[in-house]
Tab-separated table of C-alpha atoms in Angstrom:
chain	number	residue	atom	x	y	z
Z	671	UNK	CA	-91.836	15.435	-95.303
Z	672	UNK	CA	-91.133	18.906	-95.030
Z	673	UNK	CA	-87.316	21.065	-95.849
Z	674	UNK	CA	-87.179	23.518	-93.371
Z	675	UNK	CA	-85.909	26.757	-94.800
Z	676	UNK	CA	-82.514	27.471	-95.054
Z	677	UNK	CA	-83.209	31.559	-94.189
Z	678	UNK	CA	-84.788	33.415	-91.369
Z	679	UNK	CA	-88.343	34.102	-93.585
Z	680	UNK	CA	-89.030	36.766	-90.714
Z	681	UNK	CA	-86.050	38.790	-91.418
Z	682	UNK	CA	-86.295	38.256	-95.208
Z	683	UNK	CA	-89.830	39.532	-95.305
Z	684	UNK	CA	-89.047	42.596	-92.976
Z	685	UNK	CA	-85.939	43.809	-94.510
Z	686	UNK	CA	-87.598	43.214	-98.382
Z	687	UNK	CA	-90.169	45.621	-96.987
Z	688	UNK	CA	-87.991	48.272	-95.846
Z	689	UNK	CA	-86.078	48.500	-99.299
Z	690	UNK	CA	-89.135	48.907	-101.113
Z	691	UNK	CA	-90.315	51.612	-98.761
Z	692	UNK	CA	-86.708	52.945	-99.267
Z	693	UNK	CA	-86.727	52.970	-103.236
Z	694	UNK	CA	-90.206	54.174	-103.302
Z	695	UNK	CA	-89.504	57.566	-100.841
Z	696	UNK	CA	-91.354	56.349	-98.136
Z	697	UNK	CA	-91.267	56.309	-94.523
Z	698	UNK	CA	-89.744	53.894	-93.175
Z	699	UNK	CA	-91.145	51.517	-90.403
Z	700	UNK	CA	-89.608	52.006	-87.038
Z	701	UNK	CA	-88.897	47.979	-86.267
Z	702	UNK	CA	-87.707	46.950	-82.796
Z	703	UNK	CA	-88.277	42.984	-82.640
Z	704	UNK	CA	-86.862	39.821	-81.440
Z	705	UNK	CA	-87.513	36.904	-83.203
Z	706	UNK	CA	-86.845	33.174	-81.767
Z	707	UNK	CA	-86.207	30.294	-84.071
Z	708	UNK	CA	-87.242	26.537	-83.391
Z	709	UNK	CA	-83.916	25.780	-82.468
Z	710	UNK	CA	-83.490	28.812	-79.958
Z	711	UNK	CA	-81.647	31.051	-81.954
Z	712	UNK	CA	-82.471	34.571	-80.896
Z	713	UNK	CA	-82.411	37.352	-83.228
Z	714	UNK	CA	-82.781	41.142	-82.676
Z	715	UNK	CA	-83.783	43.855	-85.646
Z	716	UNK	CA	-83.741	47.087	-85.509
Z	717	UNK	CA	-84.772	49.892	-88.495
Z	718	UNK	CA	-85.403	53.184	-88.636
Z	719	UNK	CA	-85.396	56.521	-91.066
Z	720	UNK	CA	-81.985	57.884	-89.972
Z	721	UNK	CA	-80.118	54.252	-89.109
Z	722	UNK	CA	-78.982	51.096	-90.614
Z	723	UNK	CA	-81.200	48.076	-90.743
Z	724	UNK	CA	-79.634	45.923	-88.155
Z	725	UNK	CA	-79.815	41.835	-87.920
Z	726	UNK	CA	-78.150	40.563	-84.267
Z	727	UNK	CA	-77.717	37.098	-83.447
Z	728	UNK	CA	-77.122	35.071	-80.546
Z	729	UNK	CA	-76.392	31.706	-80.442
Z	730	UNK	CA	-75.644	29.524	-76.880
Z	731	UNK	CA	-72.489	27.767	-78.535
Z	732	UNK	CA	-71.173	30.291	-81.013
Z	733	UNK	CA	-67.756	30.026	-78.377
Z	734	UNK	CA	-67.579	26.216	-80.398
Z	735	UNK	CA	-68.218	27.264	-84.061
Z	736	UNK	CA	-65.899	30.259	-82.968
Z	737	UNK	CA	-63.275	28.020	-82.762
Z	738	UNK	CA	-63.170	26.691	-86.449
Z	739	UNK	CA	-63.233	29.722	-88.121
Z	740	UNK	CA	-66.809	31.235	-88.088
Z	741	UNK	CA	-65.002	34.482	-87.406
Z	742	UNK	CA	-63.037	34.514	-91.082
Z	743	UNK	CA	-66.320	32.783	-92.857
Z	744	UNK	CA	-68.902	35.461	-91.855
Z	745	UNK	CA	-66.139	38.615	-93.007
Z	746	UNK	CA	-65.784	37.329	-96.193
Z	747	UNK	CA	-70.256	36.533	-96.689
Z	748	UNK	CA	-70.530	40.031	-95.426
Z	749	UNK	CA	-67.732	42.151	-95.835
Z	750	UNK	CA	-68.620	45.810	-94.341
Z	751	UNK	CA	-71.861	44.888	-93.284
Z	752	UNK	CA	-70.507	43.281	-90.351
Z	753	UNK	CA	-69.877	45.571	-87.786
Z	754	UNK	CA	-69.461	45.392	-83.380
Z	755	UNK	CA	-72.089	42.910	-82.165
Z	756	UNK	CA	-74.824	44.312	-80.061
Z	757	UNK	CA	-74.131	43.947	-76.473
Z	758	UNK	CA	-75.547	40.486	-75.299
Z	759	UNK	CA	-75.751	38.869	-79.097
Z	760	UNK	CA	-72.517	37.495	-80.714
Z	761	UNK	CA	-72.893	38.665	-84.713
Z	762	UNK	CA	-74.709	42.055	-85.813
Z	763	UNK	CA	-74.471	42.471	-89.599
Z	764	UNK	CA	-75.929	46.570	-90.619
Z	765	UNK	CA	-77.086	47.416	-93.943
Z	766	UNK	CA	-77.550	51.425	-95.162
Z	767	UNK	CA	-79.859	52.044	-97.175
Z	768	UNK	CA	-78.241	54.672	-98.928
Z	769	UNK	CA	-74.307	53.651	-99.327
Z	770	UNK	CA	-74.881	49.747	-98.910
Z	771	UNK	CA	-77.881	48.417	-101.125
Z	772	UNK	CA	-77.045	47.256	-104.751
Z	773	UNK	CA	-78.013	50.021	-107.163
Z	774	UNK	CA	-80.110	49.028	-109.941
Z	775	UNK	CA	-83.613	48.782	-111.550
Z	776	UNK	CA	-85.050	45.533	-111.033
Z	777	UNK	CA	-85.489	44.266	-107.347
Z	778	UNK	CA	-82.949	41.083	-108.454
Z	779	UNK	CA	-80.321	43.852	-108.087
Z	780	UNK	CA	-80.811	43.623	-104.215
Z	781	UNK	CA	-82.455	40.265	-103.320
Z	782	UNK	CA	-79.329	38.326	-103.193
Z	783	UNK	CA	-78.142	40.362	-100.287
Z	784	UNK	CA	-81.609	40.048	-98.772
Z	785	UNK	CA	-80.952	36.316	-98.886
Z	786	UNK	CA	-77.534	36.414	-97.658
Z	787	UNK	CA	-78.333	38.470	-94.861
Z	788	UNK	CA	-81.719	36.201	-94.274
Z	789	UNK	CA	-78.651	33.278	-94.059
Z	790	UNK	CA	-76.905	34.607	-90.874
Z	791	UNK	CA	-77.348	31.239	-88.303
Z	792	UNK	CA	-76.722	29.165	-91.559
Z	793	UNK	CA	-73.088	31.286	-92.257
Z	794	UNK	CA	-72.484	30.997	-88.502
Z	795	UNK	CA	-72.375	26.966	-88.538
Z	796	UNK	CA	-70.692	27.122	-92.372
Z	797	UNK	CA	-67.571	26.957	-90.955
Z	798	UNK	CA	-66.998	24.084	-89.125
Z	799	UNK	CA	-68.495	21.835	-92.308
Z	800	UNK	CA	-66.109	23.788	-94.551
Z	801	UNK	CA	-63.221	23.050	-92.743
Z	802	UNK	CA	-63.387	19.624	-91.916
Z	803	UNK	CA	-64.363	19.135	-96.094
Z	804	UNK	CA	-61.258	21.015	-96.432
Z	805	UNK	CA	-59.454	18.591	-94.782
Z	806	UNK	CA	-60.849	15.482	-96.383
Z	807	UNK	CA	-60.000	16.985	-99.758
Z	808	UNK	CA	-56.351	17.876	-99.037
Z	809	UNK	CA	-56.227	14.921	-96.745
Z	810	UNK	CA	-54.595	17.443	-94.134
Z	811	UNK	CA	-55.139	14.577	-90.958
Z	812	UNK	CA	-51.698	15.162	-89.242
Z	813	UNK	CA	-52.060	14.867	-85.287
Z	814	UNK	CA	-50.788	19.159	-85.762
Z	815	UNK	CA	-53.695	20.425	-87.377
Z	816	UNK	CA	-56.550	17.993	-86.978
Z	817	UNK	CA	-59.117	17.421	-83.891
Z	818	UNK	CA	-63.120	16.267	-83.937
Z	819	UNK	CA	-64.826	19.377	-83.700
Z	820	UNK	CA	-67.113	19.257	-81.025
Z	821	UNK	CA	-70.796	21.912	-80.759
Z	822	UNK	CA	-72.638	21.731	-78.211
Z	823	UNK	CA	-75.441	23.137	-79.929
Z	824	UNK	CA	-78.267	22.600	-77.003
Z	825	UNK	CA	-77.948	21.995	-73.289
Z	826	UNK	CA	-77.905	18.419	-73.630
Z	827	UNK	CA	-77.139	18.254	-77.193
Z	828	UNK	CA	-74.657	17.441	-79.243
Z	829	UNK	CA	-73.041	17.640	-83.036
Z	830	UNK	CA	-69.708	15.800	-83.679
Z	831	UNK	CA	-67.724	16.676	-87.357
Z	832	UNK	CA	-64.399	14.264	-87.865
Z	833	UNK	CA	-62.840	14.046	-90.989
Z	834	UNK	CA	-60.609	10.980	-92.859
Z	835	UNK	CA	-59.178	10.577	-95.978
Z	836	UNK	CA	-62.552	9.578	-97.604
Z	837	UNK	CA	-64.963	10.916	-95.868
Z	838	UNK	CA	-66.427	13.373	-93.297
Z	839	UNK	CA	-68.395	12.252	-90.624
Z	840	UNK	CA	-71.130	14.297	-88.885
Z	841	UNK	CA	-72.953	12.910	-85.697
Z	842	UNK	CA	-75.804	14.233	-83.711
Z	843	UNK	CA	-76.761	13.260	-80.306
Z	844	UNK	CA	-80.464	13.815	-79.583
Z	845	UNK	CA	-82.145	14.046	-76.402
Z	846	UNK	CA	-86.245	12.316	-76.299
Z	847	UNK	CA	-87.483	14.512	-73.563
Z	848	UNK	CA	-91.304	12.449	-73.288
Z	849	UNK	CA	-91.443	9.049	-73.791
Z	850	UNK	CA	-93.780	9.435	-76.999
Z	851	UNK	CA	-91.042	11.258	-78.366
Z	852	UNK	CA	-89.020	8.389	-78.005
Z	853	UNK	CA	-91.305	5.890	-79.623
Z	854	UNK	CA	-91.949	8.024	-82.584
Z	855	UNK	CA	-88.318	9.451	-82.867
Z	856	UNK	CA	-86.664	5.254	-83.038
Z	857	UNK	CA	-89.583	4.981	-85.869
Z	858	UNK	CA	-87.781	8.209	-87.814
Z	859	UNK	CA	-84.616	7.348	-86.842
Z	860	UNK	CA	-85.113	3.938	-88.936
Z	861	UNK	CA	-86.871	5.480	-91.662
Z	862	UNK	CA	-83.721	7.509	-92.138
Z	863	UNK	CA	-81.577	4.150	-92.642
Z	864	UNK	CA	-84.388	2.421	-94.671
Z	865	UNK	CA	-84.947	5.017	-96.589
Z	866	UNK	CA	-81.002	5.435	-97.732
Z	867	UNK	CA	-81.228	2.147	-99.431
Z	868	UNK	CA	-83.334	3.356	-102.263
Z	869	UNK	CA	-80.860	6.288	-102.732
Z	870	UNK	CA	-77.563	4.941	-103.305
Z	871	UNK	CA	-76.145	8.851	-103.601
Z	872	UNK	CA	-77.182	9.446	-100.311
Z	873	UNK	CA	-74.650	9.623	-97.020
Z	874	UNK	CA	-74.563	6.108	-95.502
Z	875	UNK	CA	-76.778	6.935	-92.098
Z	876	UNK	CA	-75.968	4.888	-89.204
Z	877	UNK	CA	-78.308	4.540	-86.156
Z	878	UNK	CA	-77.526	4.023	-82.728
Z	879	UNK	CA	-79.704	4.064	-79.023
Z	880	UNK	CA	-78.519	4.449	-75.686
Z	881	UNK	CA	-75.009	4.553	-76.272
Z	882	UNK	CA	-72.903	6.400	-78.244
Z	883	UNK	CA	-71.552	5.267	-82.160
Z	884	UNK	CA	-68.302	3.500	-82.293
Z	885	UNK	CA	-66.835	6.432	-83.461
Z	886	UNK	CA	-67.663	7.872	-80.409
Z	887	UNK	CA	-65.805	5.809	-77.823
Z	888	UNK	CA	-63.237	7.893	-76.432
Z	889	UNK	CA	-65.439	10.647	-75.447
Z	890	UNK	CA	-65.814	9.907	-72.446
Z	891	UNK	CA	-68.762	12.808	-71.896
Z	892	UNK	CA	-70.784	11.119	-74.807
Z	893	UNK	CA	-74.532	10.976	-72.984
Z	894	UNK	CA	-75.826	7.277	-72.171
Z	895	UNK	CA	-79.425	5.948	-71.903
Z	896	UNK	CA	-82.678	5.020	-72.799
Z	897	UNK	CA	-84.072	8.554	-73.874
Z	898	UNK	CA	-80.734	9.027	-76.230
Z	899	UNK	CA	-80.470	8.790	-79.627
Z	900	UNK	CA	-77.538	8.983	-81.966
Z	901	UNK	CA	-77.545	9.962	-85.799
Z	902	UNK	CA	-74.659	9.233	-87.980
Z	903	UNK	CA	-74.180	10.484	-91.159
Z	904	UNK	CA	-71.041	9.467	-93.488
Z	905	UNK	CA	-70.464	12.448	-95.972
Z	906	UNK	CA	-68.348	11.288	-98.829
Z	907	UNK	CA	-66.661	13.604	-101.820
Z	908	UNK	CA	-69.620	13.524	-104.132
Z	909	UNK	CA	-71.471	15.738	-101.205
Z	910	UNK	CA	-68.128	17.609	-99.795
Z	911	UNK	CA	-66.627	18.696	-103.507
Z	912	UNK	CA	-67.165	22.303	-104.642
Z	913	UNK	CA	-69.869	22.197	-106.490
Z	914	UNK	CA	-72.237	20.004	-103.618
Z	915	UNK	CA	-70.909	21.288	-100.310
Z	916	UNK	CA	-73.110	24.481	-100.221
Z	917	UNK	CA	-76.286	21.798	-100.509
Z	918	UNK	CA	-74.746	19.715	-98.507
Z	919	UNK	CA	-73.879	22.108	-95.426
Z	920	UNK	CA	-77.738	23.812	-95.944
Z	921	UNK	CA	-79.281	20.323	-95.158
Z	922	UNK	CA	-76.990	19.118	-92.818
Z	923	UNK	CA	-76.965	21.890	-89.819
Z	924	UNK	CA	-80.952	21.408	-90.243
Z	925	UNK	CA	-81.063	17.904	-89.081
Z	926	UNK	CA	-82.061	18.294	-85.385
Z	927	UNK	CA	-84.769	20.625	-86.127
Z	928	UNK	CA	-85.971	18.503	-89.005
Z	929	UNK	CA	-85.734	15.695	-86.813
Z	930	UNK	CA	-87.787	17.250	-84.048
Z	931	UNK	CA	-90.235	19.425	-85.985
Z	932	UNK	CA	-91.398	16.474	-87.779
Z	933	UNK	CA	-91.755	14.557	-84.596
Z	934	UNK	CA	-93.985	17.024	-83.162
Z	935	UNK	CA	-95.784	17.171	-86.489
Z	936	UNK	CA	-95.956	13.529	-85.729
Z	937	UNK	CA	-97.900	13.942	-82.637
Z	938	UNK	CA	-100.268	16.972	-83.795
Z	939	UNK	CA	-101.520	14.887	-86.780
Z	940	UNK	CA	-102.002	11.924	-84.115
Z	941	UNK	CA	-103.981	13.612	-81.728
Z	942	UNK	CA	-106.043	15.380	-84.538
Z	943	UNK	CA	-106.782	12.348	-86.135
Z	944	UNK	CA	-107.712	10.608	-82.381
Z	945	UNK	CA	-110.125	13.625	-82.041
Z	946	UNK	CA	-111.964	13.670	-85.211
Z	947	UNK	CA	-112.033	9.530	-84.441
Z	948	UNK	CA	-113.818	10.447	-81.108
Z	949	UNK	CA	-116.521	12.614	-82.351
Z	950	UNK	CA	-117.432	10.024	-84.729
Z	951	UNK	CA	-117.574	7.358	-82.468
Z	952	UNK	CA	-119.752	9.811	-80.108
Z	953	UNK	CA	-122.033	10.916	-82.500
Z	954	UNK	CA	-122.659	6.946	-83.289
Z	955	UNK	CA	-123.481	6.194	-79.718
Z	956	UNK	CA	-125.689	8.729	-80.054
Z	957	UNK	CA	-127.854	7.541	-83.165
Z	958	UNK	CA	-127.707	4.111	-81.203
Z	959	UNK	CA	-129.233	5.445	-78.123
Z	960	UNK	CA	-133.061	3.857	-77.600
Z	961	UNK	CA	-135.879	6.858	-77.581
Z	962	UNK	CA	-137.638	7.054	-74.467
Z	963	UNK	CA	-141.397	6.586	-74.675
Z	964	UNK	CA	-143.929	8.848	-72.931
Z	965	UNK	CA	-145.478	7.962	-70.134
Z	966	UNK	CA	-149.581	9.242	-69.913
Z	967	UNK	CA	-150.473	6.704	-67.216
Z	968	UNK	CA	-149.782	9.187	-64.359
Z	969	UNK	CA	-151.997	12.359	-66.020
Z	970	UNK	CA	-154.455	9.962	-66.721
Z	971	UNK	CA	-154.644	8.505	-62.477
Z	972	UNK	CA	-154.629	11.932	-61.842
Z	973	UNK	CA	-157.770	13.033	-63.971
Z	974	UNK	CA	-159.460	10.042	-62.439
Z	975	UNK	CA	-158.656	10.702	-58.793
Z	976	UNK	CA	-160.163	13.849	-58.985
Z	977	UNK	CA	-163.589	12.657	-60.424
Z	978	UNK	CA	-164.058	10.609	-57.338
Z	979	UNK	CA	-163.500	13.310	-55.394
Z	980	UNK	CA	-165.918	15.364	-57.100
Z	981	UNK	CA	-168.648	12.472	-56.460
């Protein structure tokens, strides 16, 4: 299977190309683009000779992450590179050029912050994991200061983070929108669980269809039915201490699209392989298909017909 990358390679590639133009003299690009990730994310970029480079995100349920301290997270990743958000977006980070990139000789000087800035949805859901890790540490689980965080990171999706004195517990709800989907998601959805036994330093992953985990039963808005799917994963201190929670937080928020962009790999490898299955099968038929002999008798009546008409 495939890790899907942590960073926005779009805005990586665009904004290592500007600094090199930058550092070698040149002109710069004019750049105006919006970019869409898998998950919907919408980003806008902007670039020119006399302006900052400018990243802008929006994100449907940034009001939920809001709420656990995205806000204090992404000013201490960025610092003074984050500035108003663009009207319509909910982050904008700006980098110039000129008082803002690392000086230096060697491009290492500056491809951190490339990388950082490439990082922006990744910062943006940071927070909640953080917090709730936080509180597992410090075992801070009074009724004052402790609630399941609750993003509603699609429509009809869902990502609950609770936290107890020994572990942290992250669940997805997942939507099958076509009923292939469905088959092939259950078959993943297994292979995650199956799979865990073989890796005993893994988060236990618990599995559950139609109705909602048991962790899940006063939420009384949990979706129900036969195209829903629920993902639990237990997160325990070996993956929320210091040194693993970074790792931990960069595989974690990636889950649904994992999930999903593997099922739709899933079904693209399927039908490929059904096609190239066809063709076979039809150029068999056609090696298999009896010649058809000519037929002379007819020329030959004809030849003879007109002989007797001749007589």
């Amino acid at each position: 299977m495939i890790l899907l990358e942590v960073h926005n390679r779009i805005i990586e590639e665009l904004l290592t190309l500007q600094i090199e133009a930058f550092l070698r003299k040149e002109k710069l690009v004019e750049l105006k683009t919006d970019v869409v990730d898998f998950d919907g994310a919408l980003y806008h970029i902007t670039s020119s000779r006399d302006k900052p480079f400018t990243v802008s995100i929006k994100l449907k349920f940034y009001r939920d992450l809001e709420q656990h301290g995205t806000d204090e997270v992404l000013r201490r990743e960025y610092g003074d590179l984050l500035v108003k958000p663009l009207e319509g977006y909910n982050v904008t980070l700006a980098l110039d050029f000129n008082t803002q990139l690392p000086k230096g000789d060697s491009n290492d000087v500056w491809l951190p912050l490339v990388r950082k800035i490439s990082m922006l949805k990744r910062n943006c859901f940071a927070a909640v994991f953080e917090k709730y890790f936080e509180y597992q540490a410090k075992q801070e689980l009074t009724a004052g200061n402790h609630k399941r965080a609750v993003i509603h990171y699609r429509d009809d999706e869902t990502m609950y983070v609770d936290a107890s004195a020994d572990r942290v517990i992250v669940i997805f709800s997942t939507v099958f929108k076509d009923a292939d989907d469905n088959i092939i998601g259950r078959v993943f959805m297994e292979e995650f669980k199956e799979r865990r036994r073989q890796f005993q330093q893994a988060p236990q992953v618990i599995v559950s269809y139609r109705t909602p985990p048991e962790e899940l039963k006063d939420m009384h808005d949990a979706r129900t039915g036969d195209n829903i799917g629920y993902l639990t994963f237990v997160l325990f201190p070996r993956h929320t201490k210091e040194g693993a929670r970074d790792n931990t937080i960069n595989l974690i928020h990636t889950l649904r699209n994992y999930f999903h962009y593997h099922i739709k790999c899933c079904k693209a490898y399927l039908h490929a392989h059904m096609r190239h299955k066809t063709n076979e099968f039809l150029k068999r038929l056609q090696l298999a298909r009896p010649e058809v002999k000519k037929n002379f008798r007819r020329g030959a009546n004809a030849i003879g017909d007109g002989l007797a008409g001749v007589e």
